[in-house]
Amino acid sequence: MSTTEKPTNFLRQIVEADLAAGKHATVATRFPPEPNGYLHVGHAKSICLNFGIARDFGGTCNLRFDDTNPEKESQEYIDAIQRDVNWLGFAWNGEVRYASAYFEALYGFAVELIGKGLAYVDSQSPEDMRKGRGNLTEPGTNSPFRDRTVEENLDLFARMRAGEFADGAHVLRAKIDMASANMVMRDPAIYRIRRAHHHQTGDAWCIYPMYDFAHPLSDALEGITHSICTLEFEEHRPLYDWLVDNVSLEAKPRQYEFARLNLNYTITSKRKLKQLVDEGHVTAWDDPRMPTISGLRRRGYTPASIRHFCDLIGVTRSDGVVDMGMLEFAIRDDLDKTAPRAMCVLRPLKVTLTTWAEGEVQELTVPRHPKDESLGARVIPMTRELFIDQDDFSEAPPAGWKRLEPGQEVRLRGSYVIRCDEVVKDAAGNIVELKCSHDANTLGKNPEGRKVKGVIHWVPANESVPCEVRLYERLFTDPTPDGHDDRDFLSFINPKSLTVVQGARVEPALANVQPEERFQFEREGYFCADLRDTKPGSPVFNLTVTLRDGFTK
Ligand code: ATP
Ligand code: MG
């Protein structure tokens, strides 16, 4: 699929049909994260879906924090989530919304349900309540408190709110059906007593609505038409409908489910991602190895590449695992077209051109991109002393070697053909320098009668800029790190997931790169100047992705 084609999927077809049938004047979706962690690539799928539908059908998409669990939530997460949604290229409708802003309204709906005989205060111990729920093969049993009068329930619920009872002493439950085949419908709890400070409402409340109660009613309050969520909520749909139908709200949003994104070689569970951060297995939520949106950003992924990836994987109702290679394809595809080329020598080996005059500098103009002339050109000074990569020289190369070897020629990218005449070693036998000669007639053309196949990258020794390069491999060695009953996902962390290369040298044009500038380092891969650690004159580069799948030079 090209980046300009609009994706279609069963949800878009539903929206299209509903609009055509005049069910709604406009489509209204929402993206409803719980602010209990940073967003990950799975959320990107949901964001692209919800915001994409609103954009393409002339509707709106709200950003709503479903903040009903204050103990696990924080302002840091709220800020990060907004930043990530914006960065992905989406704008929400109006102000950011919070389920907590509806606490008073939600309380009113709970009172309404009590008044209709559809909710009751249960005073059983949590243990008894659990036993009373039954299981998949046995129906539940009614709570001894199920038949409390409306008056008694109203009184108790008001006193729950007023703080008269200890945490956990009572819960408010919807009165539905303890014998339902669907466990979710067996009188689910809708309010609990919890003395927790809330990041938005402070200490105003000591009772908090359950997610399953707050979510559908928040959707209804916002006039959401299509409430799109992941498949694990399918069996919650009857409760969603029951709540929306039993309170006096005009809007009747409907819930639709799609399969969550699972990506191999990583994890998409906020709880486990938090564990990686808290236990120091990675440096932060935006560590470039993390599948978080902020991690992908810091790694060098572009918003367009993530959106393209979401188009490529599509939206269905069947669960599956997407290959990490697909995400890598999407960023390679983008950067191949857009990233300026540059040369960076990761492990420098000094080359002295004996045929080049001492102190002579020739400014070579080299295009920034092989196909896109609009990216212009950069100037690379050619001097007597250069660096090439240690890996590009071999004294005893294998057959088919196309790089430098004693007595043989190779072309320096954008420059001359050189020949290695002498290998200089230290006392321990390590190669410390190559003495080479250049052929002055080979700039931009092959020497007469000789074909020089190999091209290697290089930088001038003195004018190049020292930089730090961080090479990444996948964070886990196993395709399904959290899919093993007998092993913890942490035991699959790849010990080689990060290699820090100090002392790399990059061409002078990159001395003052801005954080987040992206390049293709020729023959090495795509790199991005680190968002946090790049300073003027002292760049730090993250490997975004290698040039090819399973890349070997
Ligand atoms: P996690 O299980 O990682 O904690 P969550 O589902 O609890 O994720 P929410 O903050 O509730 O996280 O997610 C906000 C929205 O993103 C929800 O509508 C949810 O269905 C969707 N979402 C979460 N994970 C994925 C995923 N892996 N693929 C697609 N959508 C997802
Ligand atoms: Mg959730």
Short mmCIF file of C-alpha atoms in Angstrom, two decimals, residues 15-441:
data_model
loop_
_atom_site.label_atom_id
_atom_site.label_comp_id
_atom_site.label_asym_id
_atom_site.label_seq_id
_atom_site.Cartn_x
_atom_site.Cartn_y
_atom_site.Cartn_z
CA VAL A 15 -18.90 4.04 10.08
CA GLU A 16 -19.47 4.64 6.40
CA ALA A 17 -22.70 2.62 6.42
CA ASP A 18 -23.96 4.33 9.60
CA LEU A 19 -23.35 7.75 8.10
CA ALA A 20 -24.96 6.74 4.81
CA ALA A 21 -28.02 5.43 6.68
CA GLY A 22 -28.28 8.72 8.55
CA LYS A 23 -27.77 7.08 11.97
CA HIS A 24 -25.48 9.93 12.99
CA ALA A 25 -24.92 13.36 11.53
CA THR A 26 -21.19 13.02 12.16
CA VAL A 27 -18.93 10.35 13.54
CA ALA A 28 -17.44 10.91 16.99
CA THR A 29 -14.65 8.65 18.24
CA ARG A 30 -12.29 8.89 21.19
CA PHE A 31 -8.91 7.61 22.26
CA PRO A 32 -9.21 6.76 25.96
CA PRO A 33 -5.86 5.92 27.59
CA GLU A 34 -5.49 5.24 31.27
CA PRO A 35 -2.67 7.56 32.38
CA ASN A 36 -0.80 4.72 34.08
CA GLY A 37 2.18 4.51 31.75
CA TYR A 38 3.55 5.74 28.46
CA LEU A 39 1.90 4.87 25.18
CA HIS A 40 3.34 2.01 23.17
CA VAL A 41 3.18 0.93 19.55
CA GLY A 42 -0.07 -0.94 20.23
CA HIS A 43 -1.67 2.33 21.26
CA ALA A 44 -0.43 3.83 18.00
CA LYS A 45 -2.69 1.36 16.20
CA SER A 46 -5.67 2.53 18.23
CA ILE A 47 -4.71 6.20 17.78
CA CYS A 48 -4.37 5.88 14.01
CA LEU A 49 -7.67 4.05 13.88
CA ASN A 50 -9.71 6.47 16.03
CA PHE A 51 -8.18 9.71 14.82
CA GLY A 52 -7.96 8.40 11.26
CA ILE A 53 -11.67 7.61 11.12
CA ALA A 54 -12.57 11.03 12.50
CA ARG A 55 -10.28 12.74 9.99
CA ASP A 56 -11.41 10.77 6.96
CA PHE A 57 -15.14 10.93 7.69
CA GLY A 58 -15.26 14.57 8.72
CA GLY A 59 -15.89 13.76 12.38
CA THR A 60 -14.17 14.34 15.69
CA CYS A 61 -11.92 12.35 17.98
CA ASN A 62 -11.62 13.17 21.67
CA LEU A 63 -8.61 12.47 23.82
CA ARG A 64 -9.96 11.28 27.13
CA PHE A 65 -8.00 10.11 30.11
CA ASP A 66 -9.86 7.25 31.74
CA ASP A 67 -8.47 8.16 35.11
CA THR A 68 -10.42 6.03 37.56
CA ASN A 69 -7.39 4.43 39.22
CA PRO A 70 -5.61 7.35 40.89
CA GLU A 71 -3.00 5.26 42.67
CA LYS A 72 -1.47 4.07 39.41
CA GLU A 73 -1.77 7.33 37.51
CA SER A 74 0.28 10.50 37.29
CA GLN A 75 0.65 13.86 35.62
CA GLU A 76 3.89 12.69 34.02
CA TYR A 77 1.94 10.07 32.07
CA ILE A 78 -0.77 12.56 31.14
CA ASP A 79 1.83 14.94 29.70
CA ALA A 80 3.70 12.20 27.88
CA ILE A 81 0.53 10.80 26.30
CA GLN A 82 -0.49 14.20 24.92
CA ARG A 83 3.00 14.76 23.56
CA ASP A 84 2.99 11.37 21.85
CA VAL A 85 -0.45 11.78 20.25
CA ASN A 86 0.57 15.20 18.89
CA TRP A 87 3.88 13.90 17.69
CA LEU A 88 2.12 11.12 15.78
CA GLY A 89 0.39 13.90 13.88
CA PHE A 90 -3.06 13.98 15.43
CA ALA A 91 -5.04 16.76 17.08
CA TRP A 92 -7.92 16.01 19.40
CA ASN A 93 -11.25 17.69 19.43
CA GLY A 94 -11.30 20.65 21.84
CA GLU A 95 -9.75 20.34 25.26
CA VAL A 96 -8.33 17.18 26.70
CA ARG A 97 -11.04 15.35 28.59
CA TYR A 98 -10.93 13.39 31.83
CA ALA A 99 -13.32 10.77 33.13
CA SER A 100 -12.62 12.38 36.50
CA ALA A 101 -14.26 15.58 35.26
CA TYR A 102 -17.47 13.53 35.08
CA PHE A 103 -17.28 12.13 38.62
CA GLU A 104 -20.25 14.20 39.76
CA ALA A 105 -22.33 13.18 36.73
CA LEU A 106 -21.29 9.55 37.13
CA TYR A 107 -22.30 9.64 40.77
CA GLY A 108 -25.67 10.94 39.62
CA PHE A 109 -26.06 8.00 37.22
CA ALA A 110 -25.27 5.60 40.02
CA VAL A 111 -27.97 7.24 42.12
CA GLU A 112 -30.33 6.97 39.17
CA LEU A 113 -29.66 3.25 38.87
CA ILE A 114 -30.25 2.77 42.60
CA GLY A 115 -33.54 4.66 42.27
CA LYS A 116 -34.60 2.33 39.48
CA GLY A 117 -33.77 -0.71 41.57
CA LEU A 118 -30.83 -1.46 39.27
CA ALA A 119 -27.98 -1.04 41.74
CA TYR A 120 -27.38 -1.95 45.38
CA VAL A 121 -24.79 -1.56 48.09
CA ASP A 122 -23.17 -4.87 48.88
CA SER A 123 -21.51 -5.25 52.26
CA GLN A 124 -20.05 -8.73 51.85
CA SER A 125 -16.36 -9.28 52.37
CA PRO A 126 -14.35 -9.31 49.15
CA GLU A 127 -13.80 -13.02 49.73
CA ASP A 128 -17.53 -13.79 49.96
CA MET A 129 -18.20 -11.62 46.96
CA ARG A 130 -15.66 -13.57 44.96
CA LYS A 131 -17.17 -16.90 46.02
CA GLY A 132 -20.65 -15.67 45.19
CA ARG A 133 -19.67 -14.90 41.59
CA GLY A 134 -19.51 -18.60 40.70
CA ASN A 135 -17.35 -19.58 37.76
CA LEU A 136 -17.56 -20.40 34.08
CA THR A 137 -19.53 -23.61 34.72
CA GLU A 138 -21.49 -22.62 37.82
CA PRO A 139 -23.86 -19.70 38.20
CA GLY A 140 -23.28 -17.17 40.93
CA THR A 141 -25.41 -16.78 44.01
CA ASN A 142 -27.25 -13.68 45.11
CA SER A 143 -25.69 -11.54 47.79
CA PRO A 144 -27.63 -11.44 51.06
CA PHE A 145 -27.64 -7.64 50.58
CA ARG A 146 -29.09 -7.76 47.08
CA ASP A 147 -32.61 -6.96 48.17
CA ARG A 148 -31.90 -3.87 50.19
CA THR A 149 -34.55 -1.22 49.66
CA VAL A 150 -33.95 1.73 47.39
CA GLU A 151 -33.96 4.03 50.43
CA GLU A 152 -31.40 1.98 52.29
CA ASN A 153 -29.17 1.85 49.20
CA LEU A 154 -29.43 5.59 48.61
CA ASP A 155 -28.57 6.25 52.23
CA LEU A 156 -25.59 3.89 52.26
CA PHE A 157 -24.24 5.13 48.95
CA ALA A 158 -24.46 8.76 50.13
CA ARG A 159 -22.59 7.78 53.29
CA MET A 160 -19.98 5.92 51.23
CA ARG A 161 -19.35 9.18 49.45
CA ALA A 162 -19.33 11.12 52.70
CA GLY A 163 -16.48 9.00 53.97
CA GLU A 164 -18.32 7.21 56.76
CA PHE A 165 -16.96 3.77 55.91
CA ALA A 166 -13.56 2.22 55.69
CA ASP A 167 -12.02 1.34 52.32
CA GLY A 168 -13.52 -1.91 51.07
CA ALA A 169 -16.39 -1.96 53.61
CA HIS A 170 -19.02 -1.68 50.86
CA VAL A 171 -19.24 -1.60 47.09
CA LEU A 172 -22.00 -0.46 44.83
CA ARG A 173 -23.01 -3.18 42.37
CA ALA A 174 -25.20 -3.13 39.30
CA LYS A 175 -28.15 -5.46 39.80
CA ILE A 176 -28.19 -7.52 36.66
CA ASP A 177 -28.11 -11.31 36.80
CA MET A 178 -26.02 -13.56 39.04
CA ALA A 179 -26.83 -16.52 36.79
CA SER A 180 -25.75 -14.90 33.55
CA ALA A 181 -23.55 -17.05 31.36
CA ASN A 182 -21.42 -13.92 30.97
CA MET A 183 -19.46 -13.45 34.20
CA VAL A 184 -19.20 -9.70 33.53
CA MET A 185 -22.98 -9.43 33.94
CA ARG A 186 -23.05 -11.05 37.38
CA ASP A 187 -23.75 -7.87 39.32
CA PRO A 188 -20.48 -6.11 38.53
CA ALA A 189 -19.07 -3.63 41.04
CA ILE A 190 -19.51 -0.08 39.81
CA TYR A 191 -18.18 1.96 42.76
CA ARG A 192 -15.62 1.23 45.44
CA ILE A 193 -14.41 3.08 48.50
CA ARG A 194 -10.80 4.10 48.08
CA ARG A 195 -9.10 6.84 50.00
CA ALA A 196 -6.63 7.83 47.34
CA HIS A 197 -5.43 11.24 46.32
CA HIS A 198 -6.39 11.90 42.71
CA HIS A 199 -4.12 13.83 40.33
CA GLN A 200 -7.09 15.82 39.01
CA THR A 201 -9.71 15.86 41.76
CA GLY A 202 -7.40 15.88 44.77
CA ASP A 203 -9.16 14.59 47.87
CA ALA A 204 -12.67 15.49 46.77
CA TRP A 205 -13.66 11.84 46.45
CA CYS A 206 -13.16 8.75 48.55
CA ILE A 207 -15.26 6.61 46.23
CA TYR A 208 -14.21 5.96 42.65
CA PRO A 209 -16.20 4.49 39.78
CA MET A 210 -14.99 1.27 38.20
CA TYR A 211 -13.59 1.50 34.69
CA ASP A 212 -16.44 -0.62 33.29
CA PHE A 213 -18.95 1.86 34.67
CA ALA A 214 -17.12 5.10 33.92
CA HIS A 215 -16.08 4.22 30.39
CA PRO A 216 -19.44 3.72 28.60
CA LEU A 217 -21.07 6.59 30.47
CA SER A 218 -18.16 8.92 29.67
CA ASP A 219 -18.57 7.91 26.03
CA ALA A 220 -22.28 8.74 26.25
CA LEU A 221 -21.62 12.06 27.99
CA GLU A 222 -19.30 13.05 25.17
CA GLY A 223 -21.70 11.95 22.44
CA ILE A 224 -19.31 9.34 21.12
CA THR A 225 -20.94 7.40 18.28
CA HIS A 226 -18.44 4.58 17.78
CA SER A 227 -16.52 3.43 20.84
CA ILE A 228 -13.67 1.38 19.48
CA CYS A 229 -11.70 -0.90 21.78
CA THR A 230 -9.69 -4.10 21.75
CA LEU A 231 -11.16 -7.59 21.66
CA GLU A 232 -10.71 -8.38 25.35
CA PHE A 233 -13.62 -6.03 25.99
CA GLU A 234 -15.99 -8.02 23.82
CA GLU A 235 -17.62 -9.73 26.76
CA HIS A 236 -17.96 -6.36 28.48
CA ARG A 237 -20.13 -5.11 25.63
CA PRO A 238 -23.44 -6.31 27.16
CA LEU A 239 -22.59 -4.32 30.29
CA TYR A 240 -21.65 -1.33 28.15
CA ASP A 241 -25.04 -1.48 26.46
CA TRP A 242 -26.89 -2.17 29.72
CA LEU A 243 -25.43 0.95 31.33
CA VAL A 244 -25.96 3.20 28.34
CA ASP A 245 -29.55 1.99 28.03
CA ASN A 246 -30.43 2.33 31.72
CA VAL A 247 -29.39 5.89 32.44
CA SER A 248 -31.15 8.96 31.14
CA LEU A 249 -28.63 10.01 28.54
CA GLU A 250 -29.66 10.65 24.99
CA ALA A 251 -26.52 9.46 23.26
CA LYS A 252 -26.32 5.74 22.68
CA PRO A 253 -22.72 5.03 21.75
CA ARG A 254 -21.97 1.53 20.51
CA GLN A 255 -18.86 -0.46 21.22
CA TYR A 256 -16.85 -2.17 18.48
CA GLU A 257 -13.84 -4.38 19.05
CA PHE A 258 -10.73 -5.03 17.00
CA ALA A 259 -7.66 -7.20 17.55
CA ARG A 260 -4.89 -5.61 19.57
CA LEU A 261 -1.45 -5.30 18.07
CA ASN A 262 1.06 -7.85 19.24
CA LEU A 263 4.58 -7.39 17.94
CA ASN A 264 7.17 -10.11 18.19
CA TYR A 265 10.50 -9.65 20.00
CA THR A 266 8.92 -7.10 22.28
CA ILE A 267 6.09 -6.62 24.75
CA THR A 268 3.08 -4.33 24.63
CA SER A 269 1.89 -4.39 28.20
CA LYS A 270 2.18 -1.16 30.14
CA ARG A 271 2.66 -3.07 33.37
CA LYS A 272 5.67 -4.96 32.03
CA LEU A 273 7.11 -1.90 30.31
CA LYS A 274 6.89 -0.12 33.65
CA GLN A 275 8.73 -3.00 35.25
CA LEU A 276 11.55 -2.65 32.70
CA VAL A 277 11.89 1.02 33.66
CA ASP A 278 11.45 0.62 37.41
CA GLU A 279 13.97 -2.19 37.66
CA GLY A 280 16.51 -0.39 35.49
CA HIS A 281 16.60 -2.88 32.62
CA VAL A 282 16.29 0.16 30.35
CA THR A 283 17.15 3.77 31.12
CA ALA A 284 13.67 5.29 30.87
CA TRP A 285 10.26 4.98 29.21
CA ASP A 286 11.81 6.64 26.16
CA ASP A 287 14.85 4.39 26.04
CA PRO A 288 15.39 3.81 22.31
CA ARG A 289 14.95 0.06 22.83
CA MET A 290 11.45 0.47 24.22
CA PRO A 291 8.39 -0.14 22.00
CA THR A 292 6.90 3.02 23.47
CA ILE A 293 6.02 5.82 21.09
CA SER A 294 8.55 8.04 22.84
CA GLY A 295 11.15 5.27 22.63
CA LEU A 296 10.53 4.80 18.91
CA ARG A 297 10.77 8.56 18.50
CA ARG A 298 14.09 8.73 20.29
CA ARG A 299 15.31 5.77 18.27
CA GLY A 300 14.66 7.76 15.10
CA TYR A 301 11.30 6.52 13.88
CA THR A 302 9.27 9.18 12.10
CA PRO A 303 5.57 9.74 12.78
CA ALA A 304 4.88 8.96 9.11
CA SER A 305 6.63 5.59 9.39
CA ILE A 306 4.53 4.57 12.39
CA ARG A 307 1.33 5.67 10.69
CA HIS A 308 2.38 3.77 7.57
CA PHE A 309 3.08 0.70 9.69
CA CYS A 310 -0.42 0.94 11.16
CA ASP A 311 -1.87 1.10 7.65
CA LEU A 312 0.17 -1.92 6.60
CA ILE A 313 -0.95 -4.15 9.46
CA GLY A 314 -4.60 -3.29 8.96
CA VAL A 315 -7.45 -3.69 11.41
CA THR A 316 -9.23 -6.98 11.87
CA ARG A 317 -10.97 -9.04 14.51
CA SER A 318 -8.47 -11.89 14.45
CA ASP A 319 -5.60 -11.91 16.88
CA GLY A 320 -2.14 -12.42 15.52
CA VAL A 321 1.46 -11.46 15.97
CA VAL A 322 3.01 -8.91 13.66
CA ASP A 323 6.65 -9.32 12.71
CA MET A 324 8.98 -6.64 14.01
CA GLY A 325 10.44 -6.66 10.49
CA MET A 326 7.30 -4.91 9.31
CA LEU A 327 7.92 -1.95 11.61
CA GLU A 328 11.55 -1.88 10.51
CA PHE A 329 10.46 -2.00 6.89
CA ALA A 330 8.22 1.02 7.41
CA ILE A 331 11.00 3.20 8.81
CA ARG A 332 13.56 2.05 6.24
CA ASP A 333 11.11 2.80 3.47
CA ASP A 334 10.59 6.32 4.81
CA LEU A 335 14.23 7.14 5.58
CA ASP A 336 15.52 5.76 2.28
CA LYS A 337 13.57 8.54 0.60
CA THR A 338 14.04 11.32 3.13
CA ALA A 339 17.27 10.87 5.08
CA PRO A 340 20.35 12.76 3.90
CA ARG A 341 23.41 10.59 3.44
CA ALA A 342 26.51 11.14 5.51
CA MET A 343 29.67 9.25 6.39
CA CYS A 344 30.49 8.06 9.87
CA VAL A 345 33.42 5.80 10.68
CA LEU A 346 32.49 3.72 13.71
CA ARG A 347 35.88 2.18 14.45
CA PRO A 348 38.51 4.43 12.91
CA LEU A 349 41.69 3.12 11.28
CA LYS A 350 44.13 5.77 10.18
CA VAL A 351 45.06 6.01 6.52
CA THR A 352 47.91 8.23 5.32
CA LEU A 353 48.00 9.08 1.64
CA THR A 354 51.69 9.27 0.84
CA THR A 355 50.86 10.77 -2.54
CA TRP A 356 48.89 13.65 -1.05
CA ALA A 357 50.76 16.83 -0.20
CA GLU A 358 51.11 17.65 3.48
CA GLY A 359 48.56 20.33 4.47
CA GLU A 360 46.65 20.20 1.18
CA VAL A 361 42.88 20.25 1.51
CA GLN A 362 40.50 19.61 -1.39
CA GLU A 363 36.86 20.37 -0.75
CA LEU A 364 34.76 17.65 -2.33
CA THR A 365 31.11 18.39 -2.97
CA VAL A 366 28.98 15.31 -2.47
CA PRO A 367 25.18 15.10 -2.93
CA ARG A 368 23.19 14.58 0.25
CA HIS A 369 20.88 12.12 -1.46
CA PRO A 370 21.45 9.87 -4.47
CA LYS A 371 18.00 10.55 -5.96
CA ASP A 372 16.59 13.64 -4.33
CA GLU A 373 18.54 16.66 -5.54
CA SER A 374 16.41 19.00 -3.45
CA LEU A 375 18.39 17.85 -0.42
CA GLY A 376 21.46 19.59 -1.86
CA ALA A 377 25.07 18.71 -1.21
CA ARG A 378 27.62 18.84 1.54
CA VAL A 379 31.33 19.60 1.45
CA ILE A 380 33.80 17.02 2.68
CA PRO A 381 37.45 18.07 2.99
CA MET A 382 39.86 15.53 1.52
CA THR A 383 43.21 15.51 3.25
CA ARG A 384 46.40 13.49 3.54
CA GLU A 385 45.24 11.76 6.70
CA LEU A 386 41.93 9.96 6.76
CA PHE A 387 40.01 7.41 8.76
CA ILE A 388 38.37 4.35 7.34
CA ASP A 389 36.59 1.65 9.32
CA GLN A 390 38.72 -1.16 10.78
CA ASP A 391 36.21 -3.59 9.29
CA ASP A 392 36.95 -2.30 5.80
CA PHE A 393 40.51 -3.53 5.79
CA SER A 394 41.80 -7.07 5.92
CA GLU A 395 45.31 -8.38 5.56
CA ALA A 396 44.06 -11.82 4.62
CA PRO A 397 40.56 -11.30 3.30
CA PRO A 398 38.12 -14.06 2.44
CA ALA A 399 37.26 -14.73 -1.21
CA GLY A 400 35.07 -12.10 -2.81
CA TRP A 401 36.38 -9.28 -0.58
CA LYS A 402 35.42 -5.91 -2.02
CA ARG A 403 37.07 -3.68 0.54
CA LEU A 404 40.67 -2.70 1.11
CA GLU A 405 43.54 -5.21 1.27
CA PRO A 406 47.30 -4.94 0.82
CA GLY A 407 48.30 -4.09 -2.73
CA GLN A 408 44.69 -3.65 -3.88
CA GLU A 409 42.52 -0.71 -4.81
CA VAL A 410 39.28 0.58 -3.45
CA ARG A 411 37.29 3.75 -4.04
CA LEU A 412 36.66 6.19 -1.24
CA ARG A 413 33.01 7.24 -1.50
CA GLY A 414 32.72 10.56 -3.37
CA SER A 415 36.48 10.72 -3.71
CA TYR A 416 39.49 9.00 -5.26
CA VAL A 417 40.65 5.45 -5.77
CA ILE A 418 43.37 4.50 -3.31
CA ARG A 419 45.73 1.54 -3.03
CA CYS A 420 47.14 0.09 0.16
CA ASP A 421 50.93 0.01 -0.01
CA GLU A 422 51.98 -0.65 3.55
CA VAL A 423 50.47 -1.91 6.81
CA VAL A 424 51.88 -0.32 9.95
CA LYS A 425 51.66 -2.30 13.21
CA ASP A 426 52.46 -1.59 16.82
CA ALA A 427 54.72 -3.73 19.00
CA ALA A 428 51.79 -6.00 19.87
CA GLY A 429 51.08 -6.63 16.20
CA ASN A 430 47.91 -4.55 15.99
CA ILE A 431 47.31 -2.66 12.78
CA VAL A 432 47.55 1.04 13.62
CA GLU A 433 47.86 2.71 10.24
CA LEU A 434 47.74 2.07 6.52
CA LYS A 435 50.00 3.86 4.10
CA CYS A 436 48.19 4.27 0.82
CA SER A 437 48.55 6.12 -2.45
CA HIS A 438 45.76 7.78 -4.38
CA ASP A 439 45.26 7.98 -8.12
CA ALA A 440 44.71 11.65 -8.96
CA ASN A 441 42.86 10.74 -12.18
#
